[in-house]
Amino acid sequence: MDTSTALAATNIELRYGASQALYGVGITAQVGRVTCLLGRNGVGKTSLLRAISGRHLPSAGQITWQGEDITRLPPQARAQRGIAYVPQGREIFSQLTVLENLQTGFAVLPREQRSVPGEIYDLFPVLRTMLKRRGGDLSGGQQQQLAIARALVTRPKLLILDEPTEGIQPSIIKDIQAVIEHLRRQGDMAILLVEQYFDFAHALADDWAVMDRGEIVLSGDRSSMDAEAVKQAMMV
Amino acid sequence: MKRWTKILSLLAVLLTSMAANANDFEAQVLRLIEAGFPEKARLVPELAQSGDDRALDILNAWNDGELYFVRSPDRVVFAESTDDGITVTDVLNGEVTEGLGRRAVRSVSVNNALRQTLGVTLGAMRLSTGSNAQRLDAAQRLLRAADPENRALIETALETETNEAVRRELLHNIALLDFNYGTVPVQLAALNTLQDSLNSDVRNALTSKLAAAETDPQVRAEVEQVLEKIEGRVRFFRQMDNVFFGLSLGSVLLLAAIGLAITFGVMGVINMAHGEMMMLGAYTTFVVQKFLPVSLDYSLLVAVPLAFLVAGAVGVLMERGIIRFLYGRPLETLLATFGISLILQQAVRSIFGPLNQAVANPSWMSGSWVINGAFSITYNRLFIVIFAIMVFLSLLFVLRHTRFGLQMRAVTQNRAMANSMGIRSGWVDALTFGLGSGVAGIAGVALSQLTNVGPNLGQAYIIDSFLVVVFGGVGNLWGTLVAALSLGVANKLIEPYTGAVLAKIVLLIGVILFIQKRPRGLFALKGRAVEG
Amino acid sequence: DTIKVGVLHSLSGTMAISETTLKDTVLMMVEQQNAAGGLLGKQLEAVVVDPASDWPRFAELTRDLLERQEVDVIFGAWTSVSRKSVLPVIEELNGLMFYPVQYEGEESSKNIFYTGAAPNQQAIPAVDYLMDELGVERFVLAGTDYVYPRTTNRILESYLLARGVAPEDIMINYTPFSHSDWQTIVSDIRTFGSTGKKTAVVSTINGDANVPFYIELGNQGVSAEDIPVIAFSVGEEELSGFDTSPLVGHLAAWNYFMSAESNANDEFIESWWDFIGDEDRVTNDPMEATYIGFSMWAEAVEKAGTTDVDAVREAMYGIVVPNLTGGYAVMNTNHHLTKPVLIGEIQADGQFQTVWQTAGGVIGDAWTNFLPESAKIVADWSAPISCGNYNIETSVCSGQNYE
Amino acid sequence: MHSLRYLFFPSVRDAAGRSMLISLLAVAIIVPILNLLVPEGHFLHVPTYTVSLLGKYLCYAVLAVALDLVWGYCGILSLGHGAFFGLGGYAMGMYLMRQIGDRGVYGNPDLPDFMVFLSWEKLPWFWYGFDMFWFALLMAMVVPALLAYVFGWLAFRSRVTGVYLSIITQALVYALMLAFFMNELGFGGNNGLTDFKDMLGYSVQGQGLRVTLFVLTTLLLLVSFMIGRFITESKLGRVLVSIRDAESKARFIGYRVEHYKLFIFVVSAVLAGLAGALYVPQVGIINPGEFAPLKSIEIVVWVAVGGRGSLIGAALGAMVVNYAKTWFTSALPEVWLFFLGGLFVVSTLFFPQGLMGLIRSLHKRALHQRWRLRQKPLVDEPESLPQTVTERS
Amino acid sequence: MNPKHIAQDYLLYVDGVSVSFDGFKALNSLSLLVKPGEMRAIIGPNGAGKTTMMDVITGKTRPDSGTVVFNQTVDLTKHDEATIANLGIGRKFQKPTVIEPLTVFENLELALAGKRGVFAALTHRLNADEQARIDEILELIRLTDQRDNQSGALSHGQKQWLEIGMLLISEPKLLLVDEPAAGMTDEETMRTAELLKEINKTRTVVVVEHDMDFIRALNTKVTVLHEGRVLAEGSLDTVQQNQQVIDVYLGR
Ligand SMILES: Nc1ncnc2c1ncn2[C@@H]1O[C@H](COP(=O)(O)OP(=O)(O)OP(=O)(O)O)[C@@H](O)[C@H]1O
Ligand SMILES: Nc1ncnc2c1ncn2[C@@H]1O[C@H](COP(=O)(O)OP(=O)(O)OP(=O)(O)O)[C@@H](O)[C@H]1O
Ligand SMILES: NC(N)=O
Ligand SMILES: [Mg+2]
Ligand SMILES: [Mg+2]
């Protein structure tokens, strides 16, 4: 295995009660690269991220992170190891203020690092003006921004993003794209991105994979990301 | 010493008695065993007058109900209970007998009338020698008696009295005597002094003067004026009284509810065992007082942290053992905690027995702080108000200004996301439940000072606790505070008009109607955040 | 083959505090009786159940005891409502029950023997004492809001009015069960008592509510010398729950105090301590009532030579057993006892000092003479009346569930 | 009519319903036979004692079904259902009181005994009519219905939900308890109504009436069960579930949530009232103890033990818990609370769906898929508490 | 009531509506006029007040001031959610909301146009037409194979589709659609646009989206909201040229 392969999930199977959502999925993420996962509704993208973030234990398969088997670790232990998750649906702590939402990211940080990096406010200026507002009161797009910011507060080594552009205005999508590029350039973070929006994915992806019905049906790297083929794979 | 002899000589005149020889004295003391109350009443002044230096001790002990006798041969004794039975000391010759059975030693009976006689006799002695409180008490007793024969005694005491309150009381004493027995000008002058007394005895004296036919019209007019003034002030202080009663009831409600504001309000566990956590706190107080070598006055200082730990530990156990399997199913927590509450009740019943346990009030929590004749505040209530506020503020601090507080709120709002943020929700849950339970335990310590410590203690408060938390708005600590205090005050303002039962019904219906106006409690959160 | 003794006292719930002791008392009596050879040559066997302070459950368990477990006698119940709940069942199945607690009267069932005090054995003498010995002119009648206090206070009110007390000198106050905040009421009592007329409180406050009541009295400085409180439901056991030193001198009226001086009492206390293994435990009036009831039943069984309910009932009338205060208790044909009435003052050690007592026994009156409708009714289960509620005006006997 | 078929055969659609139906009918027929026709002493004889006991449990079962209708299906956790049960009971108690006539201890033909000795002059107006059975029975339904209607109208219109609703229902029952304690109210205070003599001319202690009441109770349970099934199996049942788990969505689709809640609350109150009315002649007393908040909480506990959201489960839970209590209190009087408390804890931990869940998992295949899903929301508990923390400064 | 000044040809008349939360003005004298049969696209920065506006129209939020009139006669600020829904205003929420414990089929059944009363619900049985209608919608939203599954178990996007299905099946006069394309693939996004255009043939539609390709596909009048008021209005092209719109919304 490639030494830069920080995250490797192999043969993941995942079931919800009686129904199976993933059938032997494998994916990797490398430090300094963006891995992009595409696929129609309900094919299992979120399910895969749930397995990686520890929300839902897979019924088979293995997940390693920096060489360590984390398949059965609880989510908080993964967070301690630098894995941050921006879930689909935002999952803002609605009764906490914006600032407090950001501060929940301190749990994994040593005392001296417990502050919100200024760049976060540069990226999402609206948050700075709303620090005292309750997270739940924000608009949908504002919440999405908060969710990304909250993940960044933890200074992650693996950033998992589930459809981060959902509900966000075009200008900020561009900014997010710039940030992800910036993070990639810094080269100390692996990024795993689920996205439906092809242009966005295309602009960012170093590696990519398309899922259908719980399986990876197509994958490749930047050079092989062909719009037609991908779109084809994503149709029925 | 000089004062003491002077008083004694006054007493001698007062009580018109002759000197008795030692044999008479001993015979009199032994009569206490057989004598009926009327005879005892005669014996009191005789003993006081005997001049025998054993008399004061005997009278004091008797007044305190600590004078005993044993039979065959008949002896009047002081008693002390030791590990192997009771040790008695003969009051006359100091002879000691050990190891007597409990029922062999009987107390020299005293009834109210006799206690009154003893009180006056001893009070007169103490009027010069006692502590501030004793002197004040003696002065008040004399005021009630309003006996002109005491005048000399009072005047003598006044000569040397330095304490302001006692002086004032003594002056009122004299003024009352003047008013009752003086000429018209003297009466008018006395009224001037009496008008700032709120003592009910003074008021009664004034009222009866009004009723008396022979009262001088000028005096009558003046008395009417003074009475009106006094009554105005009394009414004001009654109202103050009611408000304080309300605040104090409110603080009790606050204490009872505040732990629940955590376990139920923050965590969403319908914690039917909350009352039992308070019960554990109260029993901890009992155990501290009974089994730990701490003096009674400090026992509560030990009991508070200990109760926190005991109830908190039980809370943590409950959370780790049961509750944690039920997150996301809050209604089932009702069933489980109901079961736990039954088990805990039966557990204390099996360990400590079904009876109430005796928990004592330390001296600093007994009695009242008399601000004036119409307004006083009982110490235990006062301390509980202060204590409740302190507990409230500390909890508020923990919730809002500590990392733990933040994590606790995050976990209860979205456990999965909190985990994903690296928060160890298991720990946080356990500690939060422990905190809520611990605080309930602390509340139990406070309740032990007000009410029964028995297996039912928790049941008595559980309904009110839920009502307060919900009325204030679930999850809102300030709401809990305001709800508790306003329910307390409202109750006490209604109660004088309707009586306790109807007041409670009115309040319950009031809450039901109020919730219609504010379906999420007093301090309801508004906006999307609530639905989201 | 044993004689079964049902014990129907709450061991859990709100009444467990009071009733558990009575269960233990019955068990002790059974043990003693067995040690003395049992009854009719048979051993006694106690059948204990827990009605859990739940009134319908009293009825259910009574049925269980009588029909399924076939007990020969039941000792049980404390609150009136639990007795009322048992009543139809015990009458239907012709059982036999001994009820050991002071109560409001107005009842005389063929199947129940009432060994606690009727109002005329407690309340009336207590008020007489207050008026005649202490010169009380003003009365606060404070009680828990339920039937016993309500009835007792009605009786007292009409009695006080008849004795010339002015209506404005009577204040009546009710509180809910387990009332714990007494600030307002105690303060009202202080005000009511500060008019210069000697004032007393007649308390029918029940169980749990007493401790906070007395604590508040103490803290607000209401002393027995100023405003004595005389209670009908506060005994040694209630006082054992707290420090009584601020309450010294307040009163209670009962038919028994633990401090009573008699050999029987000394023995009883010794054996109680032995049985319960704790010398801190006190005895109280309902225990004495249980003791008397049990002794009477044992004697009646011996006398009848059978445990058959009808025979035992017949044998009960006129039975005399020693009580614990040095006298004798007599079972009358109205199913109530003749007992002495004692008034005691609370001492610092939580005991009562008897300060007054009736010269002889007072016959328990099932139907009070101080309410117009009740005054017409008498109970007499002996021929020719043979009825618990015989109306002397109409000569009719009504209200029974059986012939 | 189309829908009538469902009313009369509400439970043909699943095995559990069918067996419930059949066993209830069987009980209603067999128990009376075993009691009346099989001679005493025979091992098949069911003693009247057992009949009464069973009758009492069945009343509780109806009460549990009533509660489950509002709680299990509509998410209204009523901690005050004892109010409706108690009021129904009082209505019947008043009838039974009036039936005593002049056979009371004071022989007063107009006033019940407790009024006589507390010197009431005349019968209060609200006692009028209760000498007629039909009126009392009507009142046993109307009064609870009216209370439920007024209370529900206020609360549902103001959108009082979740624990707020639960606690005010508790406040309601508590207020009723305190009110009924007061002798002035004219319902016998703490002692309540008792000393009943006969009902419709038959002695309440007679075996005949006992057995009749038992059969009636069984039939009431059957009817409650059918009504419940009819409601929950209809589209209305699905609207109720939506309200339970997605109240605001239901509104946005156009359902007037408050009407639905009010409907089911009133139906439930009527059933509870009838249960109370049948309970009173069987236990022989009604008093404010029935309004004790703890009793109402116990009803919730029965339903939870049996399996919330399943009518059979609710009924089963009521019977099992009460049987356990009866058995424990006489077999283990000193320590039974450990067992009962333990039972509750264990059942939450190991049978999260209650007894019904246990049974269901045993007979999984036999059950209809849809039915099962409705029992067990896959997602979090519907009326999850408002999990709010923030307080303002 | 019948506000006279409302021109005859507006189905939805929103004028001068302001809403504030703790002093923050989410809507600031907003006006929006929609004619019957019109399709209107609404765009605007996050927090511009788009969702709040829908909240006001559907009765979820009461405005501090302003007029909201439906169908020239009905003052919507005086009615609650259920009444407004029954007037014929349907809504899809930004965050997909379905009735999770019910199956996909049952969700559609409840949303199906028809009487909403208690007794109607008690006696209602699906007839063949209604069955067919549901099946048709199931096809359309591609959830036929999830028909009898619990809707809570759907993926995010599937819930989104189900909610659209529920909106369609309730046959409202006015559809308010908040971000229908969020979480959809590009292909599905286009399909949704087509679907809305199809529906617009018989009904009035107001749709909020951030996806410019989607908006372009709708090919309709666009209103840009910013800070609670209308910033610009016109065709997508004109709006996209507007410098202010570029600054606050589109970015460079
Ligand atoms: N909690 C759950 N319980 C049962 N089934 C589920 C659950 N969550 C998802 N599924 C099912 O698993 C499959 C995959 O869902 P998943 O959420 O992973 O899809 P997705 O690719 O993320 O789709 P989307 O693009 O809509 O977010 C879907 O068919 C869905 O119905
Ligand atoms: N209860 C509230 N308290 C405070 N601010 C609120 C509240 N509700 C909404 N807001 C604010 O009102 C503004 C408008 O929100 P709205 O949801 O309408 O925006 P939107 O245009 O729908 O945005 P998006 O495109 O992100 O969905 C936002 O800034 C939001 O933070
Ligand atoms: N009988 C009593 N005290 O209830
Ligand atoms: Mg997804
Ligand atoms: Mg929005």
XYZ file of C-alpha atoms in Angstrom, chain B residues 282-501:
220
model
C -31.282 13.620 53.765
C -30.294 10.184 55.033
C -26.667 11.116 54.527
C -27.253 14.002 56.909
C -28.756 11.605 59.377
C -25.810 9.253 59.114
C -23.341 12.092 59.512
C -25.079 13.292 62.641
C -25.466 9.873 64.105
C -22.277 8.063 63.237
C -19.581 10.571 62.422
C -17.689 12.297 65.180
C -18.606 15.798 64.102
C -20.241 18.263 66.381
C -23.815 18.998 65.531
C -23.033 22.564 64.578
C -20.625 21.473 61.891
C -22.504 18.408 60.779
C -24.154 20.128 57.858
C -20.838 21.334 56.537
C -19.778 17.728 56.331
C -23.147 16.505 55.144
C -23.386 18.779 52.120
C -20.322 17.509 50.261
C -20.944 13.986 51.424
C -24.541 14.042 50.257
C -23.372 15.362 46.933
C -20.968 12.471 46.622
C -23.376 9.794 47.777
C -26.291 10.874 45.617
C -23.948 11.742 42.779
C -22.367 8.306 42.906
C -25.749 6.628 42.885
C -26.641 8.854 39.961
C -23.543 7.838 38.058
C -24.293 4.190 38.746
C -27.849 4.626 37.554
C -26.696 6.336 34.414
C -24.019 3.810 33.567
C -26.121 0.848 34.536
C -29.475 1.731 33.051
C -30.169 5.178 31.691
C -27.461 5.104 29.075
C -29.199 2.327 27.256
C -32.279 4.459 26.972
C -31.107 7.636 25.248
C -33.393 8.434 22.412
C -36.174 6.724 24.322
C -36.922 9.304 26.989
C -40.263 7.833 27.859
C -38.749 4.581 28.833
C -36.573 6.402 31.277
C -39.816 7.076 33.109
C -40.416 3.391 33.550
C -36.865 2.558 34.534
C -36.437 5.420 36.950
C -39.826 4.676 38.461
C -38.537 1.199 39.134
C -35.350 2.579 40.619
C -37.310 4.896 42.833
C -39.294 1.977 44.249
C -36.098 0.061 44.860
C -34.378 2.953 46.581
C -37.368 3.605 48.804
C -37.508 0.009 49.858
C -33.759 -0.037 50.309
C -33.749 2.726 52.892
C -36.786 1.159 54.488
C -34.941 -2.106 54.794
C -31.707 -0.529 56.014
C -32.916 2.268 58.251
C -36.424 1.050 58.998
C -39.728 2.539 58.009
C -39.739 5.268 60.611
C -38.618 8.822 60.216
C -35.080 9.419 61.349
C -34.162 12.107 63.784
C -32.116 14.825 62.166
C -31.282 17.712 64.420
C -30.990 21.360 63.572
C -27.655 22.880 64.470
C -28.033 25.743 66.877
C -27.340 28.308 64.198
C -30.334 27.075 62.274
C -32.757 27.184 65.177
C -34.902 30.006 66.340
C -35.512 33.288 64.631
C -33.888 36.538 63.946
C -36.244 38.981 65.602
C -36.193 42.188 63.659
C -39.000 43.645 65.688
C -42.077 42.547 67.562
C -44.002 42.059 64.326
C -41.360 40.784 61.993
C -38.911 38.021 62.465
C -37.214 35.610 60.179
C -36.529 32.060 61.195
C -32.895 31.169 60.800
C -33.408 27.857 59.106
C -35.486 29.509 56.401
C -33.024 32.311 56.002
C -30.129 29.939 55.574
C -32.061 27.858 53.130
C -32.822 30.874 50.990
C -29.151 31.761 50.939
C -28.154 28.191 50.333
C -30.566 27.783 47.441
C -29.240 30.879 45.755
C -25.690 29.664 46.198
C -26.469 26.291 44.702
C -28.255 27.976 41.847
C -25.380 30.300 41.059
C -22.783 27.550 41.167
C -24.805 25.414 38.848
C -25.369 28.293 36.504
C -21.644 28.846 36.444
C -20.904 25.213 35.699
C -23.422 25.090 32.893
C -22.522 28.296 31.196
C -18.917 28.969 31.852
C -17.125 25.682 31.970
C -15.971 23.309 29.281
C -17.932 20.576 30.963
C -21.068 22.679 30.792
C -20.637 23.211 27.091
C -19.968 19.567 26.390
C -22.901 18.583 28.509
C -25.239 20.741 26.481
C -23.739 19.593 23.226
C -24.116 15.943 24.157
C -27.722 16.278 25.202
C -28.628 18.084 22.001
C -26.990 15.744 19.594
C -25.146 12.839 21.077
C -23.888 11.469 17.752
C -22.533 14.775 16.573
C -20.947 15.461 19.932
C -19.161 12.154 19.621
C -18.004 13.091 16.186
C -16.575 16.264 17.635
C -14.482 14.123 19.960
C -16.566 14.623 23.064
C -16.702 11.521 25.203
C -20.407 11.472 25.579
C -20.394 8.496 27.913
C -18.375 10.388 30.450
C -20.300 13.536 29.988
C -23.604 11.727 30.406
C -22.477 9.979 33.543
C -21.089 13.137 35.067
C -24.109 15.177 34.107
C -26.481 12.710 35.645
C -24.172 12.511 38.626
C -24.190 16.282 38.920
C -27.962 16.473 38.784
C -28.294 13.696 41.319
C -25.605 15.188 43.524
C -27.377 18.506 43.562
C -30.568 16.692 44.484
C -28.600 15.126 47.323
C -27.568 18.553 48.531
C -31.178 19.639 48.411
C -31.922 16.654 50.604
C -29.580 18.007 53.254
C -31.533 21.230 53.275
C -34.867 19.416 53.402
C -33.699 17.357 56.340
C -33.709 20.606 58.264
C -37.322 21.324 57.455
C -39.206 18.110 57.291
C -39.355 14.388 57.867
C -36.416 12.286 56.943
C -38.117 9.073 55.952
C -38.564 6.764 53.007
C -41.361 8.952 51.629
C -39.387 12.152 51.557
C -38.784 11.975 47.841
C -42.377 11.298 46.936
C -43.451 14.435 48.713
C -41.439 16.658 46.421
C -41.395 14.959 43.070
C -44.573 16.477 41.690
C -43.691 19.982 42.714
C -40.229 19.569 41.252
C -41.527 18.598 37.849
C -44.058 21.377 37.984
C -41.384 23.950 38.684
C -39.030 22.758 35.971
C -41.758 22.636 33.383
C -43.329 25.893 34.440
C -39.997 27.622 34.113
C -39.311 26.116 30.735
C -37.499 22.838 30.357
C -33.760 23.236 30.115
C -33.732 26.782 31.304
C -32.047 27.279 34.634
C -33.173 30.853 35.024
C -36.672 29.691 34.292
C -36.412 27.197 37.101
C -35.320 29.937 39.473
C -38.072 32.321 38.513
C -40.693 29.588 38.455
C -39.756 28.342 41.906
C -39.714 31.765 43.476
C -42.865 32.976 41.801
C -44.792 29.826 42.668
C -43.556 30.154 46.238
C -44.530 33.792 46.590
C -47.834 33.356 44.791
C -48.693 30.469 47.068
C -47.965 32.502 50.154
C -49.859 35.530 48.945
C -52.922 33.439 48.137
C -52.803 31.253 51.211
C -53.986 33.861 53.737
C -57.175 34.310 51.748
C -57.988 30.765 50.768
C -56.207 28.456 53.149
C -53.493 26.021 52.206
C -55.589 23.488 50.322
